[in-house]
């Protein structure tokens, strides 16, 4: 069985205690630090070794995927929120209208509410005191995972949390602040992989990852997710979205109707695997969300736990150096088991 080193830092627990506005109700954020604890416990139970601590690569690499304005904003957002006399979760409540002013017209002295509304696209992604610390180390975890794969590991797992695939070049949302999978793909490219594939199996469309590589043909973004007619993030993920310019054809969206089970999912995954082979990628990043599990509290697919093992095995059949980056999954106590089954499937069939 192939080794599967994994990366995590306790700093990633610092984003905690926030609240989200979800379909009209203020509720504790589904994306909580306990998710990482359950994954850690499940990996230990399954005989995985202790996690490797991420190496600090600094923030310069973040600029390969994100605008400076977003990074600067995220770093000071909570302090600015407090300086304006507020406590609790920093959430926007107004957004830029289509014909409104642009982000570039904002200054660091603009109202914190204007800046929240300019960089955030939903009302479900609270910023709290530890958000930057956690997002920073989540990104370092992804970069370190990419280093492992770039230096000869066949498989690695980055236990990223907060997740990343909804964070675009100049926006955050969907519980995501920095796009961990995109940063990992860039790191693999810097290490010499000219073509990289990102396969996103989270229940939700990774609008942020799509945005970052929209014009870029060297990174394939392929995603299976809930139909945007019914599910978050609602404004992207249609099959007609295929990239532009040099990126034309390097974005593949396979939306599925609510209720999709393994039979349906498996066919979509086969199509994704064929696209990866056709792209000629030499490394693979998997955006792993286990919110496709039937019992997930915010999602609507019908995958069973055993299906995650099969899914891992199918991805392993590509035979590519593979970094798995954690994204969503909110049935907190079950998340760990499903992640462990996926990783074991990858290991078992990856020889
Ligand atoms: C990384 C990731 O999985 N982000 C997901 C963000 C979803 N946020 C909004 C979810 C709204 C779903 N509301 C469904 C309520 C069903 N009771
Ligand atoms: Zn998700």
mmCIF file of C-alpha atoms and ligand atoms in Angstrom:
data_model
loop_
_atom_site.group_PDB
_atom_site.id
_atom_site.type_symbol
_atom_site.label_atom_id
_atom_site.label_comp_id
_atom_site.label_asym_id
_atom_site.label_seq_id
_atom_site.Cartn_x
_atom_site.Cartn_y
_atom_site.Cartn_z
ATOM 1 C CA UNK A 1 0.000 0.000 0.000
ATOM 2 C CA UNK A 2 1.260 3.455 -0.904
ATOM 3 C CA UNK A 3 2.199 5.824 1.930
ATOM 4 C CA UNK A 4 -0.110 8.739 2.512
ATOM 5 C CA UNK A 5 1.481 11.533 4.558
ATOM 6 C CA UNK A 6 -0.890 14.257 5.667
ATOM 7 C CA UNK A 7 -0.562 17.836 6.816
ATOM 8 C CA UNK A 8 -2.406 19.849 9.470
ATOM 9 C CA UNK A 9 -1.743 22.702 11.888
ATOM 10 C CA UNK A 10 -3.691 23.437 15.103
ATOM 11 C CA UNK A 11 -3.595 27.123 14.013
ATOM 12 C CA UNK A 12 -6.377 26.118 11.617
ATOM 13 C CA UNK A 13 -8.740 25.769 14.590
ATOM 14 C CA UNK A 14 -8.514 29.526 15.282
ATOM 15 C CA UNK A 15 -11.457 30.368 12.985
ATOM 16 C CA UNK A 16 -14.210 29.444 15.446
ATOM 17 C CA UNK A 17 -17.486 30.558 16.900
ATOM 18 C CA UNK A 18 -18.852 32.464 13.930
ATOM 19 C CA UNK A 19 -22.474 32.636 12.834
ATOM 20 C CA UNK A 20 -23.991 32.452 9.354
ATOM 21 C CA UNK A 21 -27.232 33.693 7.881
ATOM 22 C CA UNK A 22 -28.663 30.617 6.153
ATOM 23 C CA UNK A 23 -31.977 30.832 4.324
ATOM 24 C CA UNK A 24 -33.315 33.439 6.712
ATOM 25 C CA UNK A 25 -31.919 32.155 10.006
ATOM 26 C CA UNK A 26 -28.811 33.083 11.960
ATOM 27 C CA UNK A 27 -27.179 29.782 12.919
ATOM 28 C CA UNK A 28 -23.765 28.699 14.217
ATOM 29 C CA UNK A 29 -21.430 28.273 11.264
ATOM 30 C CA UNK A 30 -21.590 24.732 9.848
ATOM 31 C CA UNK A 31 -17.918 24.960 9.028
ATOM 32 C CA UNK A 32 -16.514 24.488 12.574
ATOM 33 C CA UNK A 33 -13.106 23.438 13.997
ATOM 34 C CA UNK A 34 -14.570 20.143 15.228
ATOM 35 C CA UNK A 35 -14.681 18.972 11.607
ATOM 36 C CA UNK A 36 -10.886 18.849 11.626
ATOM 37 C CA UNK A 37 -10.884 17.066 15.008
ATOM 38 C CA UNK A 38 -13.146 14.302 13.695
ATOM 39 C CA UNK A 39 -11.002 13.864 10.600
ATOM 40 C CA UNK A 40 -7.846 13.721 12.728
ATOM 41 C CA UNK A 41 -9.433 11.122 15.023
ATOM 42 C CA UNK A 42 -10.667 8.989 12.119
ATOM 43 C CA UNK A 43 -7.244 8.981 10.461
ATOM 44 C CA UNK A 44 -5.609 7.929 13.725
ATOM 45 C CA UNK A 45 -8.204 5.143 14.147
ATOM 46 C CA UNK A 46 -7.434 3.927 10.663
ATOM 47 C CA UNK A 47 -3.733 3.656 11.396
ATOM 48 C CA UNK A 48 -2.474 6.758 9.583
ATOM 49 C CA UNK A 49 0.628 8.322 11.111
ATOM 50 C CA UNK A 50 0.610 11.674 12.920
ATOM 51 C CA UNK A 51 0.174 14.748 10.746
ATOM 52 C CA UNK A 52 3.113 16.753 9.440
ATOM 53 C CA UNK A 53 3.115 20.427 10.465
ATOM 54 C CA UNK A 54 2.953 22.793 7.486
ATOM 55 C CA UNK A 55 6.018 24.779 6.469
ATOM 56 C CA UNK A 56 5.532 28.554 6.482
ATOM 57 C CA UNK A 57 5.878 29.698 2.850
ATOM 58 C CA UNK A 58 4.801 33.262 3.681
ATOM 59 C CA UNK A 59 1.995 35.080 1.890
ATOM 60 C CA UNK A 60 3.744 36.063 -1.350
ATOM 61 C CA UNK A 61 2.558 32.865 -3.084
ATOM 62 C CA UNK A 62 -1.056 33.796 -2.281
ATOM 63 C CA UNK A 63 -0.740 36.532 -4.906
ATOM 64 C CA UNK A 64 -0.446 33.927 -7.661
ATOM 65 C CA UNK A 65 -4.147 33.174 -7.087
ATOM 66 C CA UNK A 66 -5.561 36.244 -5.338
ATOM 67 C CA UNK A 67 -5.603 40.008 -5.793
ATOM 68 C CA UNK A 68 -3.618 42.029 -3.332
ATOM 69 C CA UNK A 69 -6.794 43.893 -2.316
ATOM 70 C CA UNK A 70 -8.479 40.729 -1.054
ATOM 71 C CA UNK A 71 -5.429 39.631 0.917
ATOM 72 C CA UNK A 72 -4.963 43.058 2.491
ATOM 73 C CA UNK A 73 -8.643 43.219 3.358
ATOM 74 C CA UNK A 74 -8.741 39.762 4.962
ATOM 75 C CA UNK A 75 -5.691 40.499 7.090
ATOM 76 C CA UNK A 76 -7.203 43.521 8.795
ATOM 77 C CA UNK A 77 -10.949 42.890 8.424
ATOM 78 C CA UNK A 78 -11.638 41.772 11.963
ATOM 79 C CA UNK A 79 -9.524 44.503 13.539
ATOM 80 C CA UNK A 80 -11.338 47.055 11.363
ATOM 81 C CA UNK A 81 -14.681 45.569 12.400
ATOM 82 C CA UNK A 82 -13.765 45.948 16.059
ATOM 83 C CA UNK A 83 -12.398 49.445 15.487
ATOM 84 C CA UNK A 84 -15.813 50.405 14.111
ATOM 85 C CA UNK A 85 -17.278 49.396 17.481
ATOM 86 C CA UNK A 86 -18.634 45.928 16.692
ATOM 87 C CA UNK A 87 -18.316 42.485 18.206
ATOM 88 C CA UNK A 88 -19.235 38.971 17.104
ATOM 89 C CA UNK A 89 -19.091 37.806 13.481
ATOM 90 C CA UNK A 90 -18.159 40.259 10.731
ATOM 91 C CA UNK A 91 -20.740 39.680 7.987
ATOM 92 C CA UNK A 92 -21.714 41.941 5.093
ATOM 93 C CA UNK A 93 -25.303 43.059 4.697
ATOM 94 C CA UNK A 94 -25.105 45.064 1.483
ATOM 95 C CA UNK A 95 -23.458 44.112 -1.812
ATOM 96 C CA UNK A 96 -22.227 45.946 -4.883
ATOM 97 C CA UNK A 97 -25.129 46.318 -7.319
ATOM 98 C CA UNK A 98 -24.329 45.358 -10.929
ATOM 99 C CA UNK A 99 -24.003 48.997 -11.989
ATOM 100 C CA UNK A 100 -22.433 50.110 -8.720
ATOM 101 C CA UNK A 101 -18.952 51.290 -7.903
ATOM 102 C CA UNK A 102 -16.091 48.835 -8.155
ATOM 103 C CA UNK A 103 -13.746 47.463 -5.543
ATOM 104 C CA UNK A 104 -10.940 49.543 -6.964
ATOM 105 C CA UNK A 105 -12.741 52.707 -5.834
ATOM 106 C CA UNK A 106 -12.601 51.602 -2.197
ATOM 107 C CA UNK A 107 -9.810 52.704 0.118
ATOM 108 C CA UNK A 108 -8.664 51.288 3.459
ATOM 109 C CA UNK A 109 -10.701 54.132 4.991
ATOM 110 C CA UNK A 110 -13.949 53.063 3.316
ATOM 111 C CA UNK A 111 -16.591 51.727 5.704
ATOM 112 C CA UNK A 112 -15.927 48.181 6.884
ATOM 113 C CA UNK A 113 -19.430 47.400 5.585
ATOM 114 C CA UNK A 114 -18.550 48.610 2.101
ATOM 115 C CA UNK A 115 -15.404 46.509 2.104
ATOM 116 C CA UNK A 116 -17.176 43.406 3.440
ATOM 117 C CA UNK A 117 -19.824 43.771 0.757
ATOM 118 C CA UNK A 118 -17.221 44.311 -1.939
ATOM 119 C CA UNK A 119 -15.107 41.240 -1.244
ATOM 120 C CA UNK A 120 -17.686 38.768 0.090
ATOM 121 C CA UNK A 121 -20.386 37.163 -2.068
ATOM 122 C CA UNK A 122 -22.642 35.630 0.597
ATOM 123 C CA UNK A 123 -23.905 36.105 4.142
ATOM 124 C CA UNK A 124 -22.666 32.736 5.354
ATOM 125 C CA UNK A 125 -18.966 33.386 5.800
ATOM 126 C CA UNK A 126 -18.262 35.096 9.125
ATOM 127 C CA UNK A 127 -14.920 36.671 9.847
ATOM 128 C CA UNK A 128 -13.918 36.329 13.497
ATOM 129 C CA UNK A 129 -10.757 37.134 15.455
ATOM 130 C CA UNK A 130 -8.880 33.995 14.368
ATOM 131 C CA UNK A 131 -10.019 33.870 10.735
ATOM 132 C CA UNK A 132 -6.848 35.146 9.105
ATOM 133 C CA UNK A 133 -4.632 32.921 11.257
ATOM 134 C CA UNK A 134 -6.673 29.836 10.343
ATOM 135 C CA UNK A 135 -7.012 30.689 6.632
ATOM 136 C CA UNK A 136 -3.279 31.471 6.434
ATOM 137 C CA UNK A 137 -2.306 28.101 7.900
ATOM 138 C CA UNK A 138 -4.932 26.245 5.889
ATOM 139 C CA UNK A 139 -3.236 27.640 2.773
ATOM 140 C CA UNK A 140 0.212 26.680 4.141
ATOM 141 C CA UNK A 141 -1.122 23.163 4.695
ATOM 142 C CA UNK A 142 -2.106 22.960 1.023
ATOM 143 C CA UNK A 143 1.258 24.372 -0.132
ATOM 144 C CA UNK A 144 3.135 21.883 2.059
ATOM 145 C CA UNK A 145 1.000 19.028 0.709
ATOM 146 C CA UNK A 146 1.909 20.146 -2.818
ATOM 147 C CA UNK A 147 5.605 20.160 -1.854
ATOM 148 C CA UNK A 148 5.309 16.540 -0.659
ATOM 149 C CA UNK A 149 3.826 15.441 -3.970
ATOM 150 C CA UNK A 150 6.320 17.554 -5.935
ATOM 151 C CA UNK A 151 9.249 15.919 -4.150
ATOM 152 C CA UNK A 152 8.238 12.340 -4.776
ATOM 153 C CA UNK A 153 5.302 11.312 -2.602
ATOM 154 C CA UNK A 154 2.750 9.522 -4.736
ATOM 155 C CA UNK A 155 -0.147 10.619 -2.480
ATOM 156 C CA UNK A 156 -0.647 13.256 0.221
ATOM 157 C CA UNK A 157 -3.557 14.758 2.123
ATOM 158 C CA UNK A 158 -3.849 18.412 3.137
ATOM 159 C CA UNK A 159 -6.383 18.691 5.951
ATOM 160 C CA UNK A 160 -7.356 22.213 4.969
ATOM 161 C CA UNK A 161 -9.885 24.040 7.076
ATOM 162 C CA UNK A 162 -11.317 26.580 6.511
ATOM 163 C CA UNK A 163 -11.940 25.221 3.007
ATOM 164 C CA UNK A 164 -11.051 27.102 -0.181
ATOM 165 C CA UNK A 165 -12.858 26.289 -3.417
ATOM 166 C CA UNK A 166 -15.385 29.163 -3.230
ATOM 167 C CA UNK A 167 -12.631 31.793 -2.860
ATOM 168 C CA UNK A 168 -11.937 33.498 -6.202
ATOM 169 C CA UNK A 169 -9.226 35.908 -7.324
ATOM 170 C CA UNK A 170 -10.868 38.861 -5.618
ATOM 171 C CA UNK A 171 -13.657 37.430 -3.502
ATOM 172 C CA UNK A 172 -14.357 35.157 -0.564
ATOM 173 C CA UNK A 173 -17.508 33.318 0.565
ATOM 174 C CA UNK A 174 -18.989 29.854 1.010
ATOM 175 C CA UNK A 175 -16.892 29.371 4.205
ATOM 176 C CA UNK A 176 -13.745 29.945 2.087
ATOM 177 C CA UNK A 177 -11.141 32.740 2.305
ATOM 178 C CA UNK A 178 -8.054 31.595 0.386
ATOM 179 C CA UNK A 179 -8.248 28.987 -2.365
ATOM 180 C CA UNK A 180 -6.138 26.141 -0.988
ATOM 181 C CA UNK A 181 -6.538 23.809 -3.988
ATOM 182 C CA UNK A 182 -5.662 26.572 -6.457
ATOM 183 C CA UNK A 183 -2.568 27.483 -4.436
ATOM 184 C CA UNK A 184 -1.529 23.820 -4.399
ATOM 185 C CA UNK A 185 -1.968 23.576 -8.181
ATOM 186 C CA UNK A 186 0.197 26.677 -8.631
ATOM 187 C CA UNK A 187 2.834 25.213 -6.340
ATOM 188 C CA UNK A 188 2.894 22.008 -8.402
ATOM 189 C CA UNK A 189 3.341 24.115 -11.510
ATOM 190 C CA UNK A 190 6.246 25.980 -9.954
ATOM 191 C CA UNK A 191 7.796 22.581 -9.215
ATOM 192 C CA UNK A 192 7.719 21.710 -12.917
ATOM 193 C CA UNK A 193 4.314 20.161 -13.627
ATOM 194 C CA UNK A 194 3.264 21.977 -16.767
ATOM 195 C CA UNK A 195 -0.261 20.640 -16.664
ATOM 196 C CA UNK A 196 -2.223 20.038 -13.495
ATOM 197 C CA UNK A 197 -5.798 18.825 -13.042
ATOM 198 C CA UNK A 198 -8.083 19.862 -10.194
ATOM 199 C CA UNK A 199 -10.954 17.433 -9.734
ATOM 200 C CA UNK A 200 -13.597 18.889 -7.415
ATOM 201 C CA UNK A 201 -15.964 16.350 -5.845
ATOM 202 C CA UNK A 202 -17.490 18.671 -3.237
ATOM 203 C CA UNK A 203 -21.308 18.899 -3.359
ATOM 204 C CA UNK A 204 -21.050 22.600 -4.266
ATOM 205 C CA UNK A 205 -19.583 24.106 -7.409
ATOM 206 C CA UNK A 206 -16.093 25.497 -6.808
ATOM 207 C CA UNK A 207 -16.818 28.888 -8.303
ATOM 208 C CA UNK A 208 -13.595 30.327 -6.892
ATOM 209 C CA UNK A 209 -11.327 27.696 -8.437
ATOM 210 C CA UNK A 210 -13.135 28.069 -11.745
ATOM 211 C CA UNK A 211 -12.626 31.844 -11.568
ATOM 212 C CA UNK A 212 -8.892 31.577 -10.841
ATOM 213 C CA UNK A 213 -8.149 29.278 -13.793
ATOM 214 C CA UNK A 214 -10.899 30.452 -16.183
ATOM 215 C CA UNK A 215 -8.424 31.766 -18.774
ATOM 216 C CA UNK A 216 -5.724 29.192 -18.075
ATOM 217 C CA UNK A 217 -5.470 26.055 -20.197
ATOM 218 C CA UNK A 218 -2.663 24.499 -18.198
ATOM 219 C CA UNK A 219 -4.859 23.836 -15.169
ATOM 220 C CA UNK A 220 -7.933 21.715 -15.864
ATOM 221 C CA UNK A 221 -10.806 22.411 -13.483
ATOM 222 C CA UNK A 222 -13.360 19.574 -13.512
ATOM 223 C CA UNK A 223 -16.260 19.538 -11.060
ATOM 224 C CA UNK A 224 -19.271 17.363 -10.224
ATOM 225 C CA UNK A 225 -21.764 19.255 -8.098
ATOM 226 C CA UNK A 226 -25.393 20.092 -7.387
ATOM 227 C CA UNK A 227 -27.351 21.775 -10.133
ATOM 228 C CA UNK A 228 -27.059 25.595 -9.720
ATOM 229 C CA UNK A 229 -30.830 25.949 -10.211
ATOM 230 C CA UNK A 230 -31.317 24.511 -6.730
ATOM 231 C CA UNK A 231 -28.068 24.915 -4.862
ATOM 232 C CA UNK A 232 -25.359 27.242 -3.631
ATOM 233 C CA UNK A 233 -23.532 29.112 -5.118
ATOM 234 C CA UNK A 234 -26.455 29.455 -7.614
ATOM 235 C CA UNK A 235 -24.678 31.678 -10.159
ATOM 236 C CA UNK A 236 -22.156 29.235 -11.553
ATOM 237 C CA UNK A 237 -21.524 25.590 -12.359
ATOM 238 C CA UNK A 238 -23.629 25.190 -15.492
ATOM 239 C CA UNK A 239 -22.380 22.696 -18.078
ATOM 240 C CA UNK A 240 -22.112 25.571 -20.572
ATOM 241 C CA UNK A 241 -19.270 27.177 -18.555
ATOM 242 C CA UNK A 242 -16.108 25.834 -20.226
ATOM 243 C CA UNK A 243 -13.457 28.533 -19.799
ATOM 244 C CA UNK A 244 -12.399 31.341 -22.121
ATOM 245 C CA UNK A 245 -9.454 32.308 -24.302
ATOM 246 C CA UNK A 246 -6.528 29.964 -23.703
ATOM 247 C CA UNK A 247 -8.643 28.335 -21.016
ATOM 248 C CA UNK A 248 -11.390 27.289 -23.418
ATOM 249 C CA UNK A 249 -12.167 23.635 -22.797
ATOM 250 C CA UNK A 250 -10.110 23.469 -19.584
ATOM 251 C CA UNK A 251 -13.177 23.916 -17.359
ATOM 252 C CA UNK A 252 -15.595 21.000 -17.143
ATOM 253 C CA UNK A 253 -18.814 21.303 -15.155
ATOM 254 C CA UNK A 254 -21.081 18.328 -14.533
ATOM 255 C CA UNK A 255 -24.112 19.471 -12.537
ATOM 256 C CA UNK A 256 -26.363 16.720 -11.134
ATOM 257 C CA UNK A 257 -29.918 16.972 -9.845
ATOM 258 C CA UNK A 258 -30.613 16.645 -6.134
ATOM 259 C CA UNK A 259 -30.985 13.053 -5.066
ATOM 260 C CA UNK A 260 -28.101 11.804 -7.236
ATOM 261 C CA UNK A 261 -26.802 8.456 -5.937
ATOM 262 C CA UNK A 262 -23.600 6.532 -6.680
ATOM 263 C CA UNK A 263 -24.933 5.069 -9.922
ATOM 264 C CA UNK A 264 -25.409 8.540 -11.355
ATOM 265 C CA UNK A 265 -22.325 10.000 -9.698
ATOM 266 C CA UNK A 266 -20.049 7.236 -10.962
ATOM 267 C CA UNK A 267 -20.911 7.960 -14.590
ATOM 268 C CA UNK A 268 -20.106 11.642 -14.103
ATOM 269 C CA UNK A 269 -16.792 10.697 -12.483
ATOM 270 C CA UNK A 270 -15.897 8.472 -15.440
ATOM 271 C CA UNK A 271 -16.395 11.473 -17.721
ATOM 272 C CA UNK A 272 -14.164 13.554 -15.457
ATOM 273 C CA UNK A 273 -11.416 10.905 -15.520
ATOM 274 C CA UNK A 274 -11.530 10.840 -19.329
ATOM 275 C CA UNK A 275 -11.163 14.642 -19.379
ATOM 276 C CA UNK A 276 -8.115 14.486 -17.073
ATOM 277 C CA UNK A 277 -6.480 11.914 -19.347
ATOM 278 C CA UNK A 278 -7.210 14.004 -22.398
ATOM 279 C CA UNK A 279 -5.799 17.137 -20.768
ATOM 280 C CA UNK A 280 -2.439 15.439 -20.238
ATOM 281 C CA UNK A 281 -2.014 16.555 -16.639
ATOM 282 C CA UNK A 282 1.005 15.129 -14.807
ATOM 283 C CA UNK A 283 -0.309 15.872 -11.308
ATOM 284 C CA UNK A 284 -3.735 15.801 -9.705
ATOM 285 C CA UNK A 285 -5.293 17.919 -6.967
ATOM 286 C CA UNK A 286 -8.566 16.593 -5.577
ATOM 287 C CA UNK A 287 -10.905 19.080 -3.909
ATOM 288 C CA UNK A 288 -12.483 16.587 -1.522
ATOM 289 C CA UNK A 289 -15.875 17.486 -0.102
ATOM 290 C CA UNK A 290 -17.785 14.741 1.679
ATOM 291 C CA UNK A 291 -20.961 16.839 1.735
ATOM 292 C CA UNK A 292 -22.220 14.497 -1.015
ATOM 293 C CA UNK A 293 -22.942 11.962 1.771
ATOM 294 C CA UNK A 294 -26.680 11.280 2.110
ATOM 295 C CA UNK A 295 -26.879 12.540 5.694
ATOM 296 C CA UNK A 296 -25.152 15.880 5.135
ATOM 297 C CA UNK A 297 -27.215 18.617 6.817
ATOM 298 C CA UNK A 298 -26.917 21.214 4.027
ATOM 299 C CA UNK A 299 -26.762 19.039 0.919
ATOM 300 C CA UNK A 300 -28.926 16.796 -1.259
ATOM 301 C CA UNK A 301 -26.992 13.906 -2.849
ATOM 302 C CA UNK A 302 -27.315 10.285 -1.720
ATOM 303 C CA UNK A 303 -23.797 8.834 -1.528
ATOM 304 C CA UNK A 304 -23.142 6.112 1.055
ATOM 305 C CA UNK A 305 -19.929 5.888 3.083
ATOM 306 C CA UNK A 306 -18.608 2.941 1.059
ATOM 307 C CA UNK A 307 -18.965 4.995 -2.136
ATOM 308 C CA UNK A 308 -16.139 7.270 -0.966
ATOM 309 C CA UNK A 309 -13.760 4.301 -1.018
ATOM 310 C CA UNK A 310 -14.820 3.451 -4.560
ATOM 311 C CA UNK A 311 -14.433 7.094 -5.561
ATOM 312 C CA UNK A 312 -10.886 7.174 -4.170
ATOM 313 C CA UNK A 313 -10.066 4.017 -6.098
ATOM 314 C CA UNK A 314 -11.365 5.452 -9.363
ATOM 315 C CA UNK A 315 -9.236 8.594 -8.946
ATOM 316 C CA UNK A 316 -6.208 6.435 -8.098
ATOM 317 C CA UNK A 317 -6.641 4.604 -11.398
ATOM 318 C CA UNK A 318 -5.367 7.749 -13.144
ATOM 319 C CA UNK A 319 -1.951 6.834 -11.766
ATOM 320 C CA UNK A 320 -0.986 10.470 -11.145
ATOM 321 C CA UNK A 321 0.856 12.003 -8.183
ATOM 322 C CA UNK A 322 -2.121 13.180 -6.159
ATOM 323 C CA UNK A 323 -2.732 15.763 -3.459
ATOM 324 C CA UNK A 324 -6.103 15.593 -1.731
ATOM 325 C CA UNK A 325 -7.229 18.967 -0.358
ATOM 326 C CA UNK A 326 -10.086 19.042 2.155
ATOM 327 C CA UNK A 327 -13.131 21.132 1.237
ATOM 328 C CA UNK A 328 -16.680 20.647 2.673
ATOM 329 C CA UNK A 329 -18.677 18.060 4.627
ATOM 330 C CA UNK A 330 -20.858 19.074 7.553
ATOM 331 C CA UNK A 331 -22.324 15.921 9.099
ATOM 332 C CA UNK A 332 -19.623 16.569 11.638
ATOM 333 C CA UNK A 333 -19.342 13.186 13.370
ATOM 334 C CA UNK A 334 -19.381 11.287 10.043
ATOM 335 C CA UNK A 335 -16.996 13.504 8.100
ATOM 336 C CA UNK A 336 -13.896 11.776 9.463
ATOM 337 C CA UNK A 337 -15.006 8.294 8.535
ATOM 338 C CA UNK A 338 -15.923 9.291 4.993
ATOM 339 C CA UNK A 339 -12.609 11.086 4.470
ATOM 340 C CA UNK A 340 -10.673 8.077 5.820
ATOM 341 C CA UNK A 341 -12.582 5.715 3.487
ATOM 342 C CA UNK A 342 -11.798 7.942 0.512
ATOM 343 C CA UNK A 343 -8.085 8.065 1.354
ATOM 344 C CA UNK A 344 -7.907 4.309 1.895
ATOM 345 C CA UNK A 345 -9.571 3.791 -1.480
ATOM 346 C CA UNK A 346 -6.898 5.971 -3.081
ATOM 347 C CA UNK A 347 -4.131 4.012 -1.370
ATOM 348 C CA UNK A 348 -5.516 0.574 -2.109
ATOM 349 C CA UNK A 349 -5.978 1.066 -5.828
ATOM 350 C CA UNK A 350 -3.126 3.440 -6.479
ATOM 351 C CA UNK A 351 -0.315 0.916 -7.123
HETATM 352 C C1 LIG B 1 -16.892 24.478 1.110
HETATM 353 C C2 LIG B 1 -18.387 24.360 1.137
HETATM 354 O O1 LIG B 1 -18.902 23.247 1.121
HETATM 355 N N1 LIG B 1 -19.100 25.491 1.240
HETATM 356 C C3 LIG B 1 -20.518 25.454 1.248
HETATM 357 C C4 LIG B 1 -21.131 26.766 1.586
HETATM 358 C C5 LIG B 1 -22.622 26.677 1.623
HETATM 359 N N2 LIG B 1 -23.198 27.786 2.288
HETATM 360 C C6 LIG B 1 -24.615 27.994 2.135
HETATM 361 C C7 LIG B 1 -25.394 26.752 2.312
HETATM 362 C C8 LIG B 1 -26.859 26.991 2.263
HETATM 363 C C9 LIG B 1 -27.575 25.678 2.318
HETATM 364 N N3 LIG B 1 -28.783 25.773 3.023
HETATM 365 C C10 LIG B 1 -29.499 24.518 3.048
HETATM 366 C C11 LIG B 1 -30.313 24.387 4.286
HETATM 367 C C12 LIG B 1 -30.908 23.023 4.309
HETATM 368 N N4 LIG B 1 -31.547 22.766 5.581
HETATM 369 ZN ZN1 LIG B 2 -19.535 21.969 -0.282
#
